[in-house]
Amino acid sequence: MLVTVVDHPVVAAKLTALRDVTTDTPNFRRLVDDLVTLLAYEATATVPVEPVEIDTPIAAMTGVRLTSPPPLVVPILRAGVGMLDGLTRLLPDAEVGFAGLARDERTAEPSWYADRLPEDAAGRSVFVLDPMLATGGTLVAVVEVLLARGAETVTCVCILASPEGIERVHAAFPDDRVSLVVAAVDERLDDRAYIVPGLGDAGDRLFGSISHR
């Protein structure tokens, strides 16, 4: 599995602001959108293209266009939804599926509650969006389904990753069909399986904390 850490001063500066506990929700959303667009340039570097003949105002030439079927973008609910615009801005023709998994706070293992993925993903380049790669359980579960349904390649785009999460994903998918693009790899997971130093709960910071009575 290829892991790409986007080492760029603009990415680092925006990530620093994102981590800051004083950053409010509107600015947090804007920063996530900016960061995903920056990560998307790296994530889409190998998206398949084919030649196409066009006429410019000056001459005929051979250019390229994205191949068919179009890419599939899969945000993992709910925090991944906050990354969707940043990716589809670069791939406006992409189709969108959704994966809903809840993490058990005691075991840190995921369970499915919504599968809005194509039954047949044959030949598709897929981009999975999740701000945090912590234990890796959620990402592994989603990628397993996509590969089982025929996805050609799966690129996971995350803002932060833990070493433990990267190791788990790599162990599950050692070949080059799966890759990971991140803004930073942090130190470790704490005893609650939160990334340290991290940025807190990305879903809560994007959309607010919802209490159930």
CSV table of C-alpha atoms in Angstrom, one decimal:
chain,number,residue,atom,x,y,z
A,1,MET,CA,0.0,0.0,0.0
A,2,LEU,CA,1.4,3.4,-1.0
A,3,VAL,CA,1.2,6.0,1.7
A,4,THR,CA,1.6,9.7,0.6
A,5,VAL,CA,2.0,12.4,3.2
A,6,VAL,CA,1.5,15.7,1.5
A,7,ASP,CA,4.5,17.8,2.7
A,8,HIS,CA,3.6,21.4,1.8
A,9,PRO,CA,3.8,24.6,3.8
A,10,VAL,CA,0.2,25.6,2.9
A,11,VAL,CA,-1.1,22.2,4.0
A,12,ALA,CA,0.9,22.4,7.2
A,13,ALA,CA,-0.4,26.0,8.0
A,14,LYS,CA,-4.1,25.1,7.4
A,15,LEU,CA,-3.7,21.9,9.4
A,16,THR,CA,-2.3,23.8,12.3
A,17,ALA,CA,-5.3,26.1,12.2
A,18,LEU,CA,-7.6,23.1,12.0
A,19,ARG,CA,-6.1,21.5,15.1
A,20,ASP,CA,-6.5,24.7,17.2
A,21,VAL,CA,-9.2,24.2,19.8
A,22,THR,CA,-10.2,27.9,19.4
A,23,THR,CA,-11.2,27.4,15.7
A,24,ASP,CA,-14.9,27.6,15.4
A,25,THR,CA,-17.2,25.4,13.3
A,26,PRO,CA,-17.5,27.7,10.2
A,27,ASN,CA,-13.8,28.1,10.0
A,28,PHE,CA,-13.2,24.4,10.7
A,29,ARG,CA,-15.5,23.6,7.8
A,30,ARG,CA,-13.7,26.0,5.5
A,31,LEU,CA,-10.3,24.6,6.5
A,32,VAL,CA,-11.4,21.0,5.9
A,33,ASP,CA,-12.7,22.0,2.4
A,34,ASP,CA,-9.4,23.8,1.6
A,35,LEU,CA,-7.3,20.9,2.8
A,36,VAL,CA,-9.2,18.2,0.9
A,37,THR,CA,-8.9,20.2,-2.3
A,38,LEU,CA,-5.1,20.3,-1.8
A,39,LEU,CA,-4.9,16.6,-0.9
A,40,ALA,CA,-7.1,15.8,-4.0
A,41,TYR,CA,-4.4,17.0,-6.4
A,42,GLU,CA,-2.1,14.3,-5.0
A,43,ALA,CA,-4.9,11.7,-4.7
A,44,THR,CA,-6.0,12.0,-8.3
A,45,ALA,CA,-2.5,12.0,-9.8
A,46,THR,CA,-3.0,8.5,-11.3
A,47,VAL,CA,-6.7,8.7,-12.2
A,48,PRO,CA,-7.0,6.9,-15.6
A,49,VAL,CA,-7.4,9.1,-18.7
A,50,GLU,CA,-7.7,8.4,-22.5
A,51,PRO,CA,-6.7,10.5,-25.5
A,52,VAL,CA,-9.2,12.7,-27.2
A,53,GLU,CA,-8.9,14.9,-30.3
A,54,ILE,CA,-10.0,18.5,-30.0
A,55,ASP,CA,-9.6,21.8,-31.9
A,56,THR,CA,-8.2,24.8,-30.2
A,57,PRO,CA,-8.8,28.3,-31.7
A,58,ILE,CA,-5.3,27.8,-33.3
A,59,ALA,CA,-4.9,24.1,-34.3
A,60,ALA,CA,-6.0,20.5,-33.8
A,61,MET,CA,-4.4,18.6,-31.0
A,62,THR,CA,-4.6,15.5,-28.9
A,63,GLY,CA,-5.6,16.0,-25.2
A,64,VAL,CA,-6.9,13.7,-22.6
A,65,ARG,CA,-10.2,13.1,-20.7
A,66,LEU,CA,-11.1,10.9,-17.8
A,67,THR,CA,-12.0,7.3,-18.8
A,68,SER,CA,-15.5,5.8,-18.3
A,69,PRO,CA,-16.9,4.7,-15.9
A,70,PRO,CA,-16.5,7.9,-13.9
A,71,PRO,CA,-14.7,7.9,-10.6
A,72,LEU,CA,-16.7,7.0,-7.5
A,73,VAL,CA,-16.4,9.2,-4.3
A,74,VAL,CA,-17.4,7.6,-1.0
A,75,PRO,CA,-17.6,9.7,2.1
A,76,ILE,CA,-17.8,7.8,5.3
A,77,LEU,CA,-20.7,9.1,7.4
A,78,ARG,CA,-20.9,11.5,9.0
A,79,ALA,CA,-17.6,13.3,9.1
A,80,GLY,CA,-16.6,12.3,5.6
A,81,VAL,CA,-19.5,14.4,4.2
A,82,GLY,CA,-17.5,17.5,5.2
A,83,MET,CA,-14.8,16.4,2.7
A,84,LEU,CA,-17.1,15.8,-0.2
A,85,ASP,CA,-17.1,19.3,-1.8
A,86,GLY,CA,-13.3,19.5,-1.7
A,87,LEU,CA,-12.9,16.3,-3.7
A,88,THR,CA,-15.8,16.7,-6.2
A,89,ARG,CA,-14.6,20.2,-7.0
A,90,LEU,CA,-11.7,18.5,-8.8
A,91,LEU,CA,-13.9,15.6,-10.1
A,92,PRO,CA,-17.2,17.2,-10.9
A,93,ASP,CA,-18.3,14.2,-13.0
A,94,ALA,CA,-17.7,11.7,-10.2
A,95,GLU,CA,-20.6,9.7,-8.8
A,96,VAL,CA,-21.1,9.6,-5.1
A,97,GLY,CA,-21.9,6.7,-2.7
A,98,PHE,CA,-22.1,6.7,1.1
A,99,ALA,CA,-20.9,4.3,3.7
A,100,GLY,CA,-22.4,4.6,7.2
A,101,LEU,CA,-20.5,2.8,10.1
A,102,ALA,CA,-20.7,3.4,13.8
A,103,ARG,CA,-17.7,2.8,16.1
A,104,ASP,CA,-18.4,1.0,19.3
A,105,GLU,CA,-16.9,3.2,22.0
A,106,ARG,CA,-16.0,0.2,24.1
A,107,THR,CA,-14.3,-2.0,21.5
A,108,ALA,CA,-13.5,0.7,18.9
A,109,GLU,CA,-14.8,-1.7,16.2
A,110,PRO,CA,-17.2,-0.6,13.5
A,111,SER,CA,-20.6,-1.8,12.5
A,112,TRP,CA,-22.6,-1.0,9.4
A,113,TYR,CA,-25.8,1.0,9.5
A,114,ALA,CA,-26.0,2.3,5.9
A,115,ASP,CA,-24.6,0.9,2.6
A,116,ARG,CA,-25.2,3.2,-0.3
A,117,LEU,CA,-22.5,1.7,-2.5
A,118,PRO,CA,-22.9,0.3,-6.0
A,119,GLU,CA,-23.4,-3.4,-6.2
A,120,ASP,CA,-21.0,-3.5,-9.2
A,121,ALA,CA,-17.9,-1.3,-8.9
A,122,ALA,CA,-16.0,-3.1,-11.7
A,123,GLY,CA,-13.4,-0.8,-13.4
A,124,ARG,CA,-14.0,2.1,-11.0
A,125,SER,CA,-11.4,4.3,-9.4
A,126,VAL,CA,-12.8,4.9,-5.9
A,127,PHE,CA,-11.9,7.7,-3.5
A,128,VAL,CA,-12.9,7.0,0.2
A,129,LEU,CA,-13.1,10.1,2.4
A,130,ASP,CA,-12.7,10.0,6.2
A,131,PRO,CA,-11.0,12.8,8.1
A,132,MET,CA,-9.4,10.5,10.7
A,133,LEU,CA,-7.6,7.2,10.2
A,134,ALA,CA,-7.5,6.1,13.9
A,135,THR,CA,-7.7,2.4,14.5
A,136,GLY,CA,-8.3,1.6,10.8
A,137,GLY,CA,-11.3,-0.6,11.4
A,138,THR,CA,-13.8,1.5,9.6
A,139,LEU,CA,-11.6,2.2,6.6
A,140,VAL,CA,-10.7,-1.5,6.2
A,141,ALA,CA,-14.4,-2.5,6.4
A,142,VAL,CA,-15.3,0.0,3.6
A,143,VAL,CA,-12.4,-0.9,1.3
A,144,GLU,CA,-13.1,-4.6,1.7
A,145,VAL,CA,-16.6,-4.1,0.4
A,146,LEU,CA,-15.5,-1.9,-2.5
A,147,LEU,CA,-12.8,-4.4,-3.6
A,148,ALA,CA,-15.2,-7.3,-3.3
A,149,ARG,CA,-17.6,-5.5,-5.7
A,150,GLY,CA,-14.8,-5.1,-8.3
A,151,ALA,CA,-13.3,-1.6,-7.7
A,152,GLU,CA,-10.1,-1.2,-9.8
A,153,THR,CA,-8.3,1.0,-7.2
A,154,VAL,CA,-9.2,2.6,-3.9
A,155,THR,CA,-7.6,5.8,-2.7
A,156,CYS,CA,-8.3,6.7,0.9
A,157,VAL,CA,-8.1,10.4,1.6
A,158,CYS,CA,-7.7,11.4,5.2
A,159,ILE,CA,-6.6,14.5,7.0
A,160,LEU,CA,-4.8,12.8,9.9
A,161,ALA,CA,-3.7,9.2,10.4
A,162,SER,CA,-2.2,7.3,13.3
A,163,PRO,CA,0.7,4.8,12.8
A,164,GLU,CA,-1.5,2.1,14.3
A,165,GLY,CA,-4.2,2.8,11.7
A,166,ILE,CA,-1.8,2.8,8.8
A,167,GLU,CA,-0.3,-0.5,9.9
A,168,ARG,CA,-3.8,-2.1,10.1
A,169,VAL,CA,-4.8,-0.9,6.6
A,170,HIS,CA,-1.5,-2.0,5.2
A,171,ALA,CA,-1.8,-5.5,6.7
A,172,ALA,CA,-5.3,-5.8,5.2
A,173,PHE,CA,-4.3,-4.6,1.8
A,174,PRO,CA,-0.6,-5.1,1.1
A,175,ASP,CA,-0.9,-4.8,-2.7
A,176,ASP,CA,-1.0,-1.6,-4.8
A,177,ARG,CA,-4.8,-1.5,-5.4
A,178,VAL,CA,-5.1,0.5,-2.2
A,179,SER,CA,-3.4,3.8,-1.4
A,180,LEU,CA,-3.6,6.4,1.2
A,181,VAL,CA,-3.1,10.2,1.0
A,182,VAL,CA,-2.9,12.2,4.3
A,183,ALA,CA,-1.9,15.6,5.5
A,184,ALA,CA,0.0,14.3,8.5
A,185,VAL,CA,0.8,11.1,10.4
A,186,ASP,CA,0.4,11.8,14.2
A,187,GLU,CA,2.2,10.3,17.1
A,188,ARG,CA,-0.2,7.5,18.4
A,189,LEU,CA,-3.6,6.6,19.7
A,190,ASP,CA,-4.6,7.2,23.3
A,191,ASP,CA,-6.5,4.7,25.4
A,192,ARG,CA,-9.8,5.8,23.9
A,193,ALA,CA,-8.5,5.2,20.4
A,194,TYR,CA,-8.3,9.0,19.7
A,195,ILE,CA,-5.4,10.3,17.6
A,196,VAL,CA,-2.7,12.3,19.6
A,197,PRO,CA,-2.2,15.2,19.2
A,198,GLY,CA,-5.1,15.0,16.7
A,199,LEU,CA,-7.8,17.6,16.4
A,200,GLY,CA,-10.6,16.2,18.5
A,201,ASP,CA,-13.8,14.7,17.1
A,202,ALA,CA,-13.9,15.8,13.5
A,203,GLY,CA,-17.7,15.1,13.1
A,204,ASP,CA,-18.5,17.2,16.2
A,205,ARG,CA,-16.3,20.0,15.0
A,206,LEU,CA,-17.8,20.0,11.5
A,207,PHE,CA,-21.5,19.5,12.4
A,208,GLY,CA,-21.9,20.0,16.2
A,209,SER,CA,-22.4,17.6,19.0
A,210,ILE,CA,-25.8,15.9,19.0
A,211,SER,CA,-27.0,14.5,22.3
A,212,HIS,CA,-29.5,11.6,22.6
A,213,ARG,CA,-31.7,11.3,25.7
